[in-house]
mmCIF file of C-alpha atoms in Angstrom:
data_model
loop_
_atom_site.group_PDB
_atom_site.id
_atom_site.type_symbol
_atom_site.label_atom_id
_atom_site.label_comp_id
_atom_site.label_asym_id
_atom_site.label_seq_id
_atom_site.Cartn_x
_atom_site.Cartn_y
_atom_site.Cartn_z
ATOM 1 C CA MET A 11 -10.900 82.466 -4.868
ATOM 2 C CA LYS A 12 -14.846 81.894 -4.951
ATOM 3 C CA TYR A 13 -16.284 78.906 -3.182
ATOM 4 C CA SER A 14 -19.631 77.388 -4.100
ATOM 5 C CA LEU A 15 -22.357 77.044 -1.052
ATOM 6 C CA LYS A 16 -22.450 73.301 -1.930
ATOM 7 C CA LYS A 17 -18.550 72.626 -1.199
ATOM 8 C CA LEU A 18 -18.440 74.714 1.567
ATOM 9 C CA LEU A 19 -21.360 72.653 2.958
ATOM 10 C CA GLY A 20 -19.754 69.246 1.582
ATOM 11 C CA PHE A 21 -16.162 70.502 3.182
ATOM 12 C CA GLY A 22 -18.287 71.386 6.778
ATOM 13 C CA LEU A 23 -19.554 68.110 6.768
ATOM 14 C CA ILE A 24 -16.245 66.373 6.133
ATOM 15 C CA LEU A 25 -14.601 67.963 9.041
ATOM 16 C CA ILE A 26 -17.555 67.589 11.530
ATOM 17 C CA LEU A 27 -17.904 64.157 10.801
ATOM 18 C CA THR A 28 -14.292 63.436 11.277
ATOM 19 C CA ALA A 29 -14.193 65.504 14.251
ATOM 20 C CA ILE A 30 -16.706 62.590 15.887
ATOM 21 C CA ALA A 31 -14.774 59.802 14.259
ATOM 22 C CA LEU A 32 -11.431 60.959 16.018
ATOM 23 C CA ILE A 33 -13.790 62.038 19.387
ATOM 24 C CA SER A 34 -15.391 58.336 19.399
ATOM 25 C CA LEU A 35 -12.142 56.599 18.753
ATOM 26 C CA ARG A 36 -10.319 58.358 21.594
ATOM 27 C CA SER A 37 -13.035 57.317 24.175
ATOM 28 C CA LYS A 38 -12.925 53.612 26.066
ATOM 29 C CA GLN A 39 -15.451 51.366 25.219
ATOM 30 C CA VAL A 40 -16.127 49.170 27.950
ATOM 31 C CA LEU A 41 -16.860 45.472 27.183
ATOM 32 C CA GLN A 42 -19.628 43.846 28.310
ATOM 33 C CA PRO A 43 -18.763 40.340 29.298
ATOM 34 C CA LEU A 44 -20.006 37.145 27.831
ATOM 35 C CA ILE A 45 -20.685 34.210 29.372
ATOM 36 C CA VAL A 46 -20.361 30.999 28.120
ATOM 37 C CA GLY A 47 -21.028 27.622 29.672
ATOM 38 C CA MET A 48 -19.274 24.500 28.839
ATOM 39 C CA ASN A 49 -18.731 20.623 30.442
ATOM 40 C CA ASP A 50 -15.575 18.938 30.335
ATOM 41 C CA TRP A 51 -15.958 17.450 27.029
ATOM 42 C CA PRO A 52 -12.228 16.415 25.627
ATOM 43 C CA GLY A 53 -13.017 18.455 22.401
ATOM 44 C CA TYR A 54 -13.337 21.950 24.102
ATOM 45 C CA SER A 55 -9.829 22.273 25.361
ATOM 46 C CA VAL A 56 -9.266 24.222 22.222
ATOM 47 C CA ILE A 57 -11.697 27.205 24.492
ATOM 48 C CA LEU A 58 -9.888 26.540 27.390
ATOM 49 C CA TYR A 59 -6.386 27.076 25.146
ATOM 50 C CA ALA A 60 -7.649 30.299 23.844
ATOM 51 C CA GLU A 61 -8.716 31.409 27.455
ATOM 52 C CA SER A 62 -5.164 30.480 28.805
ATOM 53 C CA LYS A 63 -3.240 32.566 25.777
ATOM 54 C CA GLY A 64 -5.478 35.725 25.929
ATOM 55 C CA LEU A 65 -6.966 35.306 22.603
ATOM 56 C CA PHE A 66 -10.119 36.195 23.252
ATOM 57 C CA THR A 67 -9.084 39.705 25.147
ATOM 58 C CA LYS A 68 -6.947 40.140 22.097
ATOM 59 C CA ARG A 69 -9.962 40.115 19.704
ATOM 60 C CA GLY A 70 -11.415 42.693 22.138
ATOM 61 C CA LEU A 71 -13.998 39.925 24.014
ATOM 62 C CA ASP A 72 -14.223 39.475 27.669
ATOM 63 C CA VAL A 73 -15.389 35.827 27.770
ATOM 64 C CA LYS A 74 -16.029 34.598 31.126
ATOM 65 C CA LEU A 75 -16.475 30.979 30.938
ATOM 66 C CA VAL A 76 -18.745 28.879 33.364
ATOM 67 C CA HIS A 77 -18.090 25.138 33.818
ATOM 68 C CA PHE A 78 -20.754 22.423 34.179
ATOM 69 C CA GLU A 79 -20.643 18.769 35.253
ATOM 70 C CA GLU A 80 -23.864 18.012 33.391
ATOM 71 C CA GLN A 81 -23.859 19.268 29.917
ATOM 72 C CA ASN A 82 -28.063 19.300 30.391
ATOM 73 C CA ASP A 83 -27.233 22.316 33.169
ATOM 74 C CA ASN A 84 -25.264 24.051 31.086
ATOM 75 C CA LEU A 85 -28.012 24.254 28.499
ATOM 76 C CA ARG A 86 -30.973 25.071 31.187
ATOM 77 C CA ALA A 87 -28.951 27.729 32.205
ATOM 78 C CA THR A 88 -28.478 29.139 28.399
ATOM 79 C CA MET A 89 -32.111 28.758 28.016
ATOM 80 C CA ARG A 90 -33.201 30.605 31.414
ATOM 81 C CA GLY A 91 -30.879 33.753 30.844
ATOM 82 C CA TYR A 92 -28.142 33.114 33.644
ATOM 83 C CA GLN A 93 -25.241 33.109 30.808
ATOM 84 C CA ASP A 94 -25.366 33.907 27.189
ATOM 85 C CA ALA A 95 -24.438 31.206 25.240
ATOM 86 C CA SER A 96 -23.230 27.413 25.674
ATOM 87 C CA PHE A 97 -20.770 25.337 24.439
ATOM 88 C CA ALA A 98 -22.306 22.086 23.167
ATOM 89 C CA PRO A 99 -22.329 19.217 21.024
ATOM 90 C CA TYR A 100 -24.483 19.598 18.099
ATOM 91 C CA PRO A 101 -26.857 16.109 18.699
ATOM 92 C CA ARG A 102 -27.341 16.899 22.993
ATOM 93 C CA PRO A 103 -29.629 20.438 22.394
ATOM 94 C CA CYS A 104 -31.469 19.043 19.837
ATOM 95 C CA ASN A 105 -32.449 15.866 21.281
ATOM 96 C CA TRP A 106 -33.422 17.992 24.180
ATOM 97 C CA ILE A 107 -35.309 20.166 22.853
ATOM 98 C CA PHE A 108 -36.851 17.510 20.309
ATOM 99 C CA LEU A 109 -37.861 15.570 24.127
ATOM 100 C CA LYS A 110 -39.482 18.634 25.604
ATOM 101 C CA THR A 111 -41.449 19.764 21.920
ATOM 102 C CA PRO A 112 -41.704 17.274 19.788
ATOM 103 C CA GLN A 113 -44.200 19.086 17.510
ATOM 104 C CA SER A 114 -41.398 22.048 17.316
ATOM 105 C CA LEU A 115 -38.659 19.803 15.381
ATOM 106 C CA SER A 116 -40.947 17.577 13.509
ATOM 107 C CA TRP A 117 -40.345 19.533 9.857
ATOM 108 C CA LEU A 118 -36.859 18.312 10.377
ATOM 109 C CA PRO A 119 -35.491 15.971 8.059
ATOM 110 C CA MET A 120 -32.899 14.457 10.157
ATOM 111 C CA PHE A 121 -35.791 13.528 12.966
ATOM 112 C CA PRO A 122 -38.342 10.774 11.704
ATOM 113 C CA PRO A 123 -41.698 12.087 12.204
ATOM 114 C CA VAL A 124 -43.381 12.682 15.954
ATOM 115 C CA PRO A 125 -46.459 10.647 16.733
ATOM 116 C CA THR A 126 -48.608 12.693 18.063
ATOM 117 C CA ALA A 127 -49.818 10.459 20.728
ATOM 118 C CA LEU A 128 -47.534 8.173 22.877
#
């Protein structure tokens, strides 16, 4: 039986890729923790439930929850890079950013035009 060079190279390539895939599946991947800030707002109880039932680890996530008394401290910690994300109600971050840098959000239709001089 005669095989062409293309078929042999194709078979060899598939064999090598399969071996690489099997080796990579056997190696354990170290999860980087995802640090998320939150406060005691009752709407976040679903997050605490997910943590207590281990739903994050079942999905392959290593989530560390950081509790804050004040929502502004939570947002500042995220913006300064001390944590990866924040659970926050939508209007709160927008209002905070809006007050700090009014020109950055003046184009959004949900906000009224920002006066240039106060």
